[in-house]
Each structure stands twice: as C-alpha cells, then as structure tokens.
Amino acid sequence: MSFDSFSDFLAMDGHGLYVWMSYAIAVVLFVINVVSPVMRRKQLVSELIRRMRREKNAS
Amino acid sequence: MAEKKKWMPRWFYQLASPRWSYEIMGKLLPWFAVAAASLLAVGAVWALLFAPADYQQGNSFRIIYIHVPSAILAQSCYMLMAVAGAIGLIWKMKVADMVAKSCAPVGATMAILALATGAIWGKPTWGSWWVWDARLTSMLILLFLYLGVIALNSAMESEATAAQATAVLALVGLVNIPIIKYSVDWWNTLHQPATFTLTERPAMPAEMWMPLLVMVIGFYCFFAVSLMMRTRNEILHRERRASWVRELIEKQ
C-alpha cells in the first residue's frame, strides 16, 4: 500500500486533481462505449419488431 | 466437380457468413466481458493503491496506467480497421466491412482518452497542457483520421460504397502508425520513449510495469467487447431482411 490514509490517497501529494481527472475521463469513455451499443441494439430490435408486425397486418 | 482451392483457414471463410459471425460473437462476448471487468478492476486498484510513486513525478505517474493502454489501443484499433477494410476491399467480405466500421468509434474514444490523459499528465510534468511535439501531433492526426473515417462512412448513401471509401482512407492513413511509433526516435521530443518493447526489459521496476501490463490486456478485452457489440448491431441492421434475423427477433 503506497498511502497512509484515505485523505493521502485522495490528495496524491498534490497531484490528486490530475490523477482523478484522468481516471474519471476513462470511466466516462468506457461507459459510453458500452451504453451506446446497448441502446443501438434496443433501437434496432424494436424497429425490426415494428416492421414485422406491419408486414403481418398488411398480408 | 473440383472444389475451388481454399487458401485460408476454415474460420476465415466462416467469418464471411454474417450469421456465423453473429453467433460466434454472441458466444465470445460474455467471456471477454468478464475478463475485461476483472482485469480492469484488478489493474486499477493495483495502479492506484499499490504501485509505488515515481521518484521524480510522484503520484501523477499513476496516469500512465490509463495513458499507455489507451494509446496502444488507439493504434491497434486503427491497424485492425485498416486490415479489415483491406479484406473487405479484396474479398468483398461484408462482415469485414462491418468490423472496420465498428472499429472507428471505439478507436476514436481511445485516441481522445490518450490525448486527454496526456494533456493532464503534461501539466504537472512539463508545465504545459499541450506542446506541438511530434508524438502529440501524430496522435492528434490519428484522432482526425478516425473522425474522418466516421464522417465519410456516414456521408455515403450506399453501404458498399461507404465501406470502400473508408477502407481506402484507413489504408492511406496507415502511414501515420509508424510515424507515431518512431516519432520519439526521429525527432527531439519531450515525450518519453516506449514503456514496453518486444526486445528489451522495461526500464521500470516490476511493481510498476506489472499493473500496466494487466491494464493493457484489460483494455484489449474491453475493446473486444465493445467492438463485438457494435459489429453484432451492424450485422442485425444490414441483414434485417434475412430470414434468420426474423426468426431471431420472433424468438425474443
């Protein structure tokens, strides 16, 4: 363990802002990279269901 | 009837089938997701809590555990995009086109992450958010190449033409990859040389580079997860008139 206390861990010897900002940006970009394909899949599936229902009603 | 000579392994031809690719990716996805989540969690805790602080840079050095993996991924993803684009051009393989298209948004976010963490790290270390250094500039060009590929792909009406045009752009832009790699050797630069090389031991102690290696592998697994999810979406969209897609939707 490189830190003596939790406040030491947050402060990172005065570099806390830089370190935590980097990790926060990484988390945001990772979440975007998972959420956007999941949303796209939901949208695609509901579009397909609607189209198939329309075709069933037309015939 | 003589069978046509097959030059490539069997899976290469199976990859040409959107249905087979969709199913195999569906089977691989959970494994890669578990691997990515555990490697990234272990790597991040190790990097933030247990890796020793650098004797010159102190704790700002911990940014390396995000910066280096994202920079490696941004370049690997670009190479995959160009290779998949070339396969699509040469063999007219639709799935390869879809993989190439799906690479661009993931790679762009990795390039943004590498540039952003580099800028944040540069502030306490070099005293400046940005310098027009060869490594930084070539990395910025990589981001613009990704954005160009995304824009060009969405600008074209026909999917086949869009795939061809973006594959050509990606292949031309491939020249940037060795420039990024060797920029620290060819020009005088503030940027430090590569941490990992295939031929030499890392210049840092094991307790520093081991979490980095875990993070790099975790980033690769995460990239695989995002790429497979996007490619599966792309397959669903383009094969929406195929009977197997309809059966799949009906089952839901």
Short mmCIF file of N, CA, C and O in Angstrom, two decimals, chain B residues 99-209:
data_model
loop_
_atom_site.label_atom_id
_atom_site.label_comp_id
_atom_site.label_asym_id
_atom_site.label_seq_id
_atom_site.Cartn_x
_atom_site.Cartn_y
_atom_site.Cartn_z
N VAL B 99 -16.85 -4.87 -39.43
CA VAL B 99 -15.84 -4.77 -38.36
C VAL B 99 -15.10 -3.45 -38.49
O VAL B 99 -14.90 -2.72 -37.51
N ALA B 100 -14.70 -3.12 -39.74
CA ALA B 100 -13.95 -1.88 -39.95
C ALA B 100 -14.77 -0.67 -39.51
O ALA B 100 -14.28 0.22 -38.82
N LYS B 101 -16.06 -0.67 -39.86
CA LYS B 101 -16.92 0.44 -39.48
C LYS B 101 -17.07 0.52 -37.97
O LYS B 101 -17.09 1.61 -37.39
N SER B 102 -17.15 -0.64 -37.30
CA SER B 102 -17.34 -0.65 -35.85
C SER B 102 -16.08 -0.25 -35.09
O SER B 102 -16.15 0.16 -33.94
N CYS B 103 -14.91 -0.41 -35.74
CA CYS B 103 -13.65 -0.03 -35.09
C CYS B 103 -13.55 1.47 -34.86
O CYS B 103 -12.99 1.91 -33.86
N ALA B 104 -14.10 2.25 -35.81
CA ALA B 104 -13.84 3.70 -35.80
C ALA B 104 -14.29 4.40 -34.51
O ALA B 104 -13.49 5.12 -33.91
N PRO B 105 -15.54 4.19 -34.03
CA PRO B 105 -15.92 4.91 -32.81
C PRO B 105 -15.13 4.50 -31.57
O PRO B 105 -14.79 5.35 -30.75
N VAL B 106 -14.82 3.18 -31.44
CA VAL B 106 -14.03 2.73 -30.28
C VAL B 106 -12.64 3.35 -30.34
O VAL B 106 -12.13 3.89 -29.34
N GLY B 107 -12.03 3.27 -31.54
CA GLY B 107 -10.68 3.82 -31.69
C GLY B 107 -10.64 5.31 -31.42
O GLY B 107 -9.70 5.81 -30.79
N ALA B 108 -11.68 6.02 -31.87
CA ALA B 108 -11.72 7.47 -31.65
C ALA B 108 -11.76 7.78 -30.16
O ALA B 108 -11.05 8.67 -29.69
N THR B 109 -12.56 7.03 -29.38
CA THR B 109 -12.61 7.31 -27.95
C THR B 109 -11.27 6.99 -27.29
O THR B 109 -10.84 7.68 -26.38
N MET B 110 -10.58 5.94 -27.79
CA MET B 110 -9.27 5.61 -27.21
C MET B 110 -8.25 6.71 -27.52
O MET B 110 -7.42 7.06 -26.68
N ALA B 111 -8.32 7.26 -28.75
CA ALA B 111 -7.41 8.36 -29.10
C ALA B 111 -7.70 9.59 -28.24
O ALA B 111 -6.78 10.27 -27.76
N ILE B 112 -9.00 9.88 -28.02
CA ILE B 112 -9.37 11.01 -27.17
C ILE B 112 -8.84 10.79 -25.75
O ILE B 112 -8.28 11.69 -25.13
N LEU B 113 -8.99 9.55 -25.26
CA LEU B 113 -8.54 9.24 -23.90
C LEU B 113 -7.02 9.41 -23.79
O LEU B 113 -6.52 9.97 -22.81
N ALA B 114 -6.28 8.92 -24.80
CA ALA B 114 -4.82 9.04 -24.76
C ALA B 114 -4.41 10.52 -24.79
O ALA B 114 -3.52 10.95 -24.04
N LEU B 115 -5.06 11.31 -25.65
CA LEU B 115 -4.72 12.73 -25.75
C LEU B 115 -5.09 13.48 -24.48
O LEU B 115 -4.33 14.31 -23.98
N ALA B 116 -6.28 13.18 -23.92
CA ALA B 116 -6.74 13.90 -22.73
C ALA B 116 -5.86 13.58 -21.53
O ALA B 116 -5.40 14.48 -20.83
N THR B 117 -5.57 12.27 -21.31
CA THR B 117 -4.74 11.93 -20.16
C THR B 117 -3.31 12.44 -20.37
O THR B 117 -2.65 12.84 -19.41
N GLY B 118 -2.86 12.47 -21.63
CA GLY B 118 -1.53 13.02 -21.92
C GLY B 118 -1.46 14.49 -21.55
O GLY B 118 -0.49 14.96 -20.95
N ALA B 119 -2.52 15.23 -21.91
CA ALA B 119 -2.55 16.66 -21.61
C ALA B 119 -2.57 16.88 -20.10
O ALA B 119 -1.84 17.73 -19.57
N ILE B 120 -3.39 16.07 -19.39
CA ILE B 120 -3.50 16.23 -17.93
C ILE B 120 -2.16 15.88 -17.26
O ILE B 120 -1.73 16.55 -16.33
N TRP B 121 -1.50 14.85 -17.78
CA TRP B 121 -0.21 14.45 -17.25
C TRP B 121 0.87 15.49 -17.58
O TRP B 121 1.80 15.72 -16.80
N GLY B 122 0.74 16.10 -18.75
CA GLY B 122 1.72 17.09 -19.18
C GLY B 122 1.75 18.31 -18.28
O GLY B 122 2.81 18.90 -18.06
N LYS B 123 0.60 18.69 -17.75
CA LYS B 123 0.53 19.90 -16.93
C LYS B 123 1.47 19.86 -15.73
O LYS B 123 2.32 20.73 -15.58
N PRO B 124 1.39 18.82 -14.84
CA PRO B 124 2.32 18.83 -13.70
C PRO B 124 3.74 18.43 -14.09
O PRO B 124 4.68 18.74 -13.37
N THR B 125 3.91 17.71 -15.21
CA THR B 125 5.23 17.16 -15.54
C THR B 125 6.04 18.10 -16.42
O THR B 125 7.22 18.35 -16.17
N TRP B 126 5.41 18.61 -17.50
CA TRP B 126 6.11 19.52 -18.40
C TRP B 126 5.75 20.98 -18.15
O TRP B 126 6.34 21.88 -18.73
N GLY B 127 4.70 21.21 -17.35
CA GLY B 127 4.25 22.57 -17.09
C GLY B 127 3.35 23.13 -18.17
O GLY B 127 3.10 24.33 -18.20
N SER B 128 2.85 22.25 -19.05
CA SER B 128 2.00 22.75 -20.13
C SER B 128 1.01 21.66 -20.52
O SER B 128 1.34 20.48 -20.51
N TRP B 129 -0.21 22.06 -20.85
CA TRP B 129 -1.22 21.07 -21.25
C TRP B 129 -0.88 20.48 -22.62
O TRP B 129 -1.16 19.33 -22.89
N TRP B 130 -0.32 21.30 -23.48
CA TRP B 130 -0.11 20.84 -24.85
C TRP B 130 1.16 21.45 -25.40
O TRP B 130 1.43 22.63 -25.19
N VAL B 131 1.97 20.67 -26.08
CA VAL B 131 3.09 21.20 -26.86
C VAL B 131 2.98 20.60 -28.25
O VAL B 131 2.47 19.49 -28.43
N TRP B 132 3.45 21.34 -29.26
CA TRP B 132 3.39 20.80 -30.63
C TRP B 132 4.60 19.92 -30.87
O TRP B 132 5.51 20.23 -31.61
N ASP B 133 4.54 18.79 -30.21
CA ASP B 133 5.60 17.82 -30.23
C ASP B 133 5.25 16.75 -31.27
O ASP B 133 4.06 16.55 -31.57
N ALA B 134 6.23 16.04 -31.81
CA ALA B 134 5.96 15.08 -32.89
C ALA B 134 5.00 13.98 -32.44
O ALA B 134 4.05 13.63 -33.14
N ARG B 135 5.21 13.44 -31.23
CA ARG B 135 4.36 12.35 -30.74
C ARG B 135 2.92 12.84 -30.56
O ARG B 135 1.97 12.18 -30.97
N LEU B 136 2.79 14.02 -29.97
CA LEU B 136 1.46 14.54 -29.68
C LEU B 136 0.73 14.89 -30.98
O LEU B 136 -0.45 14.61 -31.15
N THR B 137 1.48 15.50 -31.91
CA THR B 137 0.86 15.93 -33.17
C THR B 137 0.41 14.72 -33.99
O THR B 137 -0.70 14.70 -34.53
N SER B 138 1.28 13.67 -34.05
CA SER B 138 0.90 12.49 -34.85
C SER B 138 -0.29 11.77 -34.22
O SER B 138 -1.13 11.20 -34.91
N MET B 139 -0.39 11.83 -32.90
CA MET B 139 -1.54 11.22 -32.21
C MET B 139 -2.81 12.02 -32.52
O MET B 139 -3.89 11.43 -32.69
N LEU B 140 -2.68 13.35 -32.58
CA LEU B 140 -3.83 14.18 -32.91
C LEU B 140 -4.30 13.87 -34.34
O LEU B 140 -5.50 13.80 -34.61
N ILE B 141 -3.33 13.63 -35.24
CA ILE B 141 -3.69 13.27 -36.62
C ILE B 141 -4.44 11.94 -36.63
O ILE B 141 -5.41 11.77 -37.37
N LEU B 142 -4.03 11.02 -35.75
CA LEU B 142 -4.74 9.73 -35.66
C LEU B 142 -6.21 9.94 -35.28
O LEU B 142 -7.10 9.33 -35.87
N LEU B 143 -6.44 10.84 -34.32
CA LEU B 143 -7.82 11.14 -33.93
C LEU B 143 -8.60 11.71 -35.12
O LEU B 143 -9.74 11.32 -35.38
N PHE B 144 -7.95 12.63 -35.87
CA PHE B 144 -8.64 13.22 -37.03
C PHE B 144 -8.92 12.17 -38.10
O PHE B 144 -9.94 12.23 -38.79
N LEU B 145 -8.01 11.19 -38.24
CA LEU B 145 -8.25 10.11 -39.20
C LEU B 145 -9.49 9.31 -38.81
O LEU B 145 -10.33 8.98 -39.65
N TYR B 146 -9.61 9.01 -37.50
CA TYR B 146 -10.81 8.30 -37.02
C TYR B 146 -12.06 9.12 -37.33
O TYR B 146 -13.05 8.59 -37.84
N LEU B 147 -12.00 10.43 -37.00
CA LEU B 147 -13.19 11.26 -37.22
C LEU B 147 -13.50 11.33 -38.71
O LEU B 147 -14.66 11.33 -39.12
N GLY B 148 -12.45 11.38 -39.56
CA GLY B 148 -12.65 11.40 -40.99
C GLY B 148 -13.34 10.13 -41.48
O GLY B 148 -14.26 10.18 -42.31
N VAL B 149 -12.89 8.98 -40.95
CA VAL B 149 -13.49 7.70 -41.33
C VAL B 149 -14.97 7.68 -40.95
O VAL B 149 -15.83 7.28 -41.73
N ILE B 150 -15.28 8.15 -39.71
CA ILE B 150 -16.68 8.15 -39.26
C ILE B 150 -17.52 9.06 -40.15
O ILE B 150 -18.61 8.68 -40.60
N ALA B 151 -17.00 10.26 -40.44
CA ALA B 151 -17.76 11.23 -41.24
C ALA B 151 -17.98 10.71 -42.65
O ALA B 151 -19.08 10.77 -43.19
N LEU B 152 -16.91 10.16 -43.25
CA LEU B 152 -17.00 9.67 -44.63
C LEU B 152 -18.00 8.52 -44.71
O LEU B 152 -18.81 8.43 -45.64
N ASN B 153 -17.97 7.63 -43.70
CA ASN B 153 -18.86 6.48 -43.73
C ASN B 153 -20.32 6.91 -43.62
O ASN B 153 -21.20 6.33 -44.27
N SER B 154 -20.59 7.93 -42.79
CA SER B 154 -21.99 8.33 -42.62
C SER B 154 -22.46 9.23 -43.75
O SER B 154 -23.66 9.44 -43.91
N ALA B 155 -21.51 9.77 -44.55
CA ALA B 155 -21.90 10.70 -45.60
C ALA B 155 -22.41 9.98 -46.85
O ALA B 155 -23.03 10.58 -47.71
N MET B 156 -22.13 8.67 -46.95
CA MET B 156 -22.47 7.95 -48.19
C MET B 156 -23.77 7.19 -48.04
O MET B 156 -24.00 6.52 -47.03
N GLU B 157 -24.55 7.27 -49.06
CA GLU B 157 -25.86 6.63 -49.07
C GLU B 157 -25.70 5.10 -49.10
O GLU B 157 -26.20 4.40 -48.25
N SER B 158 -24.92 4.63 -50.09
CA SER B 158 -24.78 3.17 -50.27
C SER B 158 -23.75 2.60 -49.29
O SER B 158 -22.65 3.13 -49.13
N GLU B 159 -24.13 1.50 -48.61
CA GLU B 159 -23.23 0.91 -47.62
C GLU B 159 -21.96 0.34 -48.28
O GLU B 159 -20.88 0.44 -47.71
N ALA B 160 -22.11 -0.22 -49.47
CA ALA B 160 -20.94 -0.81 -50.14
C ALA B 160 -19.94 0.27 -50.54
O ALA B 160 -18.73 0.11 -50.32
N THR B 161 -20.43 1.38 -51.10
CA THR B 161 -19.53 2.46 -51.50
C THR B 161 -18.88 3.08 -50.27
O THR B 161 -17.68 3.40 -50.28
N ALA B 162 -19.67 3.27 -49.20
CA ALA B 162 -19.14 3.86 -47.97
C ALA B 162 -18.00 3.00 -47.44
O ALA B 162 -16.96 3.51 -47.04
N ALA B 163 -18.21 1.67 -47.47
CA ALA B 163 -17.17 0.76 -46.95
C ALA B 163 -15.90 0.86 -47.78
O ALA B 163 -14.79 0.90 -47.23
N GLN B 164 -16.07 0.94 -49.13
CA GLN B 164 -14.88 1.04 -49.99
C GLN B 164 -14.12 2.34 -49.73
O GLN B 164 -12.90 2.34 -49.56
N ALA B 165 -14.86 3.45 -49.67
CA ALA B 165 -14.21 4.75 -49.49
C ALA B 165 -13.48 4.81 -48.16
O ALA B 165 -12.34 5.27 -48.08
N THR B 166 -14.13 4.33 -47.07
CA THR B 166 -13.47 4.40 -45.77
C THR B 166 -12.29 3.46 -45.70
O THR B 166 -11.30 3.76 -45.05
N ALA B 167 -12.38 2.30 -46.38
CA ALA B 167 -11.24 1.38 -46.37
C ALA B 167 -10.03 2.04 -47.03
O ALA B 167 -8.90 1.92 -46.52
N VAL B 168 -10.25 2.76 -48.13
CA VAL B 168 -9.13 3.43 -48.79
C VAL B 168 -8.55 4.51 -47.89
O VAL B 168 -7.32 4.60 -47.72
N LEU B 169 -9.42 5.30 -47.26
CA LEU B 169 -8.93 6.35 -46.34
C LEU B 169 -8.14 5.72 -45.19
O LEU B 169 -7.06 6.19 -44.83
N ALA B 170 -8.67 4.62 -44.62
CA ALA B 170 -7.99 3.97 -43.49
C ALA B 170 -6.62 3.45 -43.93
O ALA B 170 -5.64 3.57 -43.19
N LEU B 171 -6.55 2.89 -45.16
CA LEU B 171 -5.27 2.34 -45.63
C LEU B 171 -4.26 3.44 -45.88
O LEU B 171 -3.08 3.30 -45.56
N VAL B 172 -4.71 4.57 -46.45
CA VAL B 172 -3.79 5.69 -46.67
C VAL B 172 -3.29 6.22 -45.32
O VAL B 172 -2.10 6.50 -45.15
N GLY B 173 -4.19 6.30 -44.35
CA GLY B 173 -3.82 6.83 -43.04
C GLY B 173 -2.91 5.91 -42.25
O GLY B 173 -2.32 6.32 -41.26
N LEU B 174 -2.77 4.66 -42.72
CA LEU B 174 -1.91 3.70 -42.04
C LEU B 174 -0.46 4.18 -41.94
O LEU B 174 0.26 3.82 -41.02
N VAL B 175 -0.07 5.06 -42.85
CA VAL B 175 1.30 5.60 -42.86
C VAL B 175 1.59 6.34 -41.55
O VAL B 175 2.74 6.48 -41.12
N ASN B 176 0.53 6.82 -40.88
CA ASN B 176 0.70 7.57 -39.64
C ASN B 176 1.16 6.68 -38.48
O ASN B 176 1.77 7.17 -37.54
N ILE B 177 0.86 5.37 -38.56
CA ILE B 177 1.15 4.50 -37.41
C ILE B 177 2.66 4.38 -37.13
O ILE B 177 3.08 4.62 -36.00
N PRO B 178 3.50 4.06 -38.17
CA PRO B 178 4.95 4.08 -37.87
C PRO B 178 5.45 5.46 -37.49
O PRO B 178 6.41 5.57 -36.71
N ILE B 179 4.81 6.52 -37.99
CA ILE B 179 5.25 7.87 -37.60
C ILE B 179 5.03 8.06 -36.10
O ILE B 179 5.89 8.59 -35.40
N ILE B 180 3.85 7.61 -35.58
CA ILE B 180 3.61 7.73 -34.14
C ILE B 180 4.65 6.92 -33.38
O ILE B 180 5.27 7.39 -32.43
N LYS B 181 4.88 5.69 -33.85
CA LYS B 181 5.77 4.78 -33.14
C LYS B 181 7.18 5.33 -33.04
O LYS B 181 7.80 5.32 -31.99
N TYR B 182 7.71 5.83 -34.18
CA TYR B 182 9.11 6.24 -34.19
C TYR B 182 9.29 7.73 -33.94
O TYR B 182 10.42 8.21 -33.96
N SER B 183 8.17 8.47 -33.71
CA SER B 183 8.29 9.92 -33.53
C SER B 183 9.25 10.28 -32.40
O SER B 183 9.96 11.29 -32.47
N VAL B 184 9.28 9.43 -31.34
CA VAL B 184 10.17 9.75 -30.22
C VAL B 184 11.64 9.49 -30.55
O VAL B 184 12.52 9.99 -29.85
N ASP B 185 11.91 8.71 -31.62
CA ASP B 185 13.30 8.49 -32.02
C ASP B 185 13.74 9.45 -33.11
O ASP B 185 14.90 9.84 -33.18
N TRP B 186 12.80 9.80 -34.01
CA TRP B 186 13.17 10.61 -35.17
C TRP B 186 13.32 12.09 -34.86
O TRP B 186 14.09 12.79 -35.49
N TRP B 187 12.50 12.56 -33.90
CA TRP B 187 12.55 13.99 -33.59
C TRP B 187 12.95 14.19 -32.15
O TRP B 187 12.71 13.32 -31.31
N ASN B 188 13.52 15.36 -31.84
CA ASN B 188 13.74 15.73 -30.45
C ASN B 188 12.40 15.94 -29.81
O ASN B 188 11.57 16.65 -30.34
N THR B 189 12.19 15.32 -28.67
CA THR B 189 10.86 15.34 -28.12
C THR B 189 10.89 15.37 -26.61
O THR B 189 11.86 14.92 -25.98
N LEU B 190 9.83 15.91 -26.03
CA LEU B 190 9.65 15.89 -24.59
C LEU B 190 9.15 14.52 -24.15
O LEU B 190 9.34 14.11 -23.02
N HIS B 191 8.46 13.84 -25.06
CA HIS B 191 7.77 12.60 -24.71
C HIS B 191 8.78 11.51 -24.43
O HIS B 191 9.75 11.34 -25.15
N GLN B 192 8.54 10.73 -23.39
CA GLN B 192 9.47 9.65 -23.09
C GLN B 192 9.27 8.49 -24.06
O GLN B 192 8.20 8.32 -24.62
N PRO B 193 10.34 7.67 -24.26
CA PRO B 193 10.21 6.54 -25.20
C PRO B 193 9.27 5.45 -24.67
O PRO B 193 8.80 5.51 -23.54
N ALA B 194 9.02 4.45 -25.53
CA ALA B 194 8.04 3.42 -25.22
C ALA B 194 8.37 2.67 -23.94
O ALA B 194 9.54 2.43 -23.62
N THR B 195 7.31 2.32 -23.19
CA THR B 195 7.49 1.57 -21.95
C THR B 195 7.76 0.10 -22.26
O THR B 195 8.66 -0.52 -21.71
N PHE B 196 6.94 -0.45 -23.16
CA PHE B 196 7.08 -1.87 -23.49
C PHE B 196 7.68 -2.02 -24.89
O PHE B 196 7.21 -1.41 -25.84
N THR B 197 8.74 -2.81 -25.00
CA THR B 197 9.23 -3.20 -26.32
C THR B 197 9.38 -4.72 -26.29
O THR B 197 9.48 -5.32 -25.21
N LEU B 198 9.37 -5.30 -27.50
CA LEU B 198 9.43 -6.76 -27.55
C LEU B 198 10.82 -7.28 -27.23
O LEU B 198 10.99 -8.42 -26.81
N THR B 199 11.84 -6.45 -27.43
CA THR B 199 13.21 -6.95 -27.35
C THR B 199 13.88 -6.68 -26.01
O THR B 199 14.79 -7.39 -25.62
N GLU B 200 13.44 -5.65 -25.29
CA GLU B 200 14.15 -5.30 -24.06
C GLU B 200 13.24 -5.38 -22.85
O GLU B 200 12.03 -5.25 -22.97
N ARG B 201 13.87 -5.50 -21.70
CA ARG B 201 13.10 -5.46 -20.46
C ARG B 201 12.65 -4.02 -20.20
O ARG B 201 13.36 -3.09 -20.53
N PRO B 202 11.45 -3.84 -19.61
CA PRO B 202 11.00 -2.48 -19.32
C PRO B 202 11.99 -1.76 -18.41
O PRO B 202 12.63 -2.38 -17.55
N ALA B 203 12.10 -0.43 -18.60
CA ALA B 203 13.06 0.35 -17.83
C ALA B 203 12.57 0.63 -16.41
O ALA B 203 13.29 1.21 -15.62
N MET B 204 11.34 0.24 -16.12
CA MET B 204 10.82 0.48 -14.78
C MET B 204 10.76 -0.83 -13.99
O MET B 204 10.78 -1.91 -14.57
N PRO B 205 10.72 -0.73 -12.65
CA PRO B 205 10.67 -1.96 -11.85
C PRO B 205 9.37 -2.73 -12.04
O PRO B 205 8.37 -2.18 -12.49
N ALA B 206 9.43 -4.02 -11.69
CA ALA B 206 8.29 -4.92 -11.94
C ALA B 206 7.02 -4.45 -11.26
O ALA B 206 5.93 -4.55 -11.82
N GLU B 207 7.14 -3.90 -10.04
CA GLU B 207 5.91 -3.49 -9.34
C GLU B 207 5.24 -2.30 -10.04
O GLU B 207 4.10 -1.98 -9.74
N MET B 208 5.97 -1.65 -10.95
CA MET B 208 5.36 -0.58 -11.74
C MET B 208 4.78 -1.10 -13.06
O MET B 208 3.70 -0.70 -13.46
N TRP B 209 5.54 -1.97 -13.76
CA TRP B 209 5.04 -2.37 -15.09
C TRP B 209 4.05 -3.51 -15.04
O TRP B 209 3.28 -3.70 -15.98
#
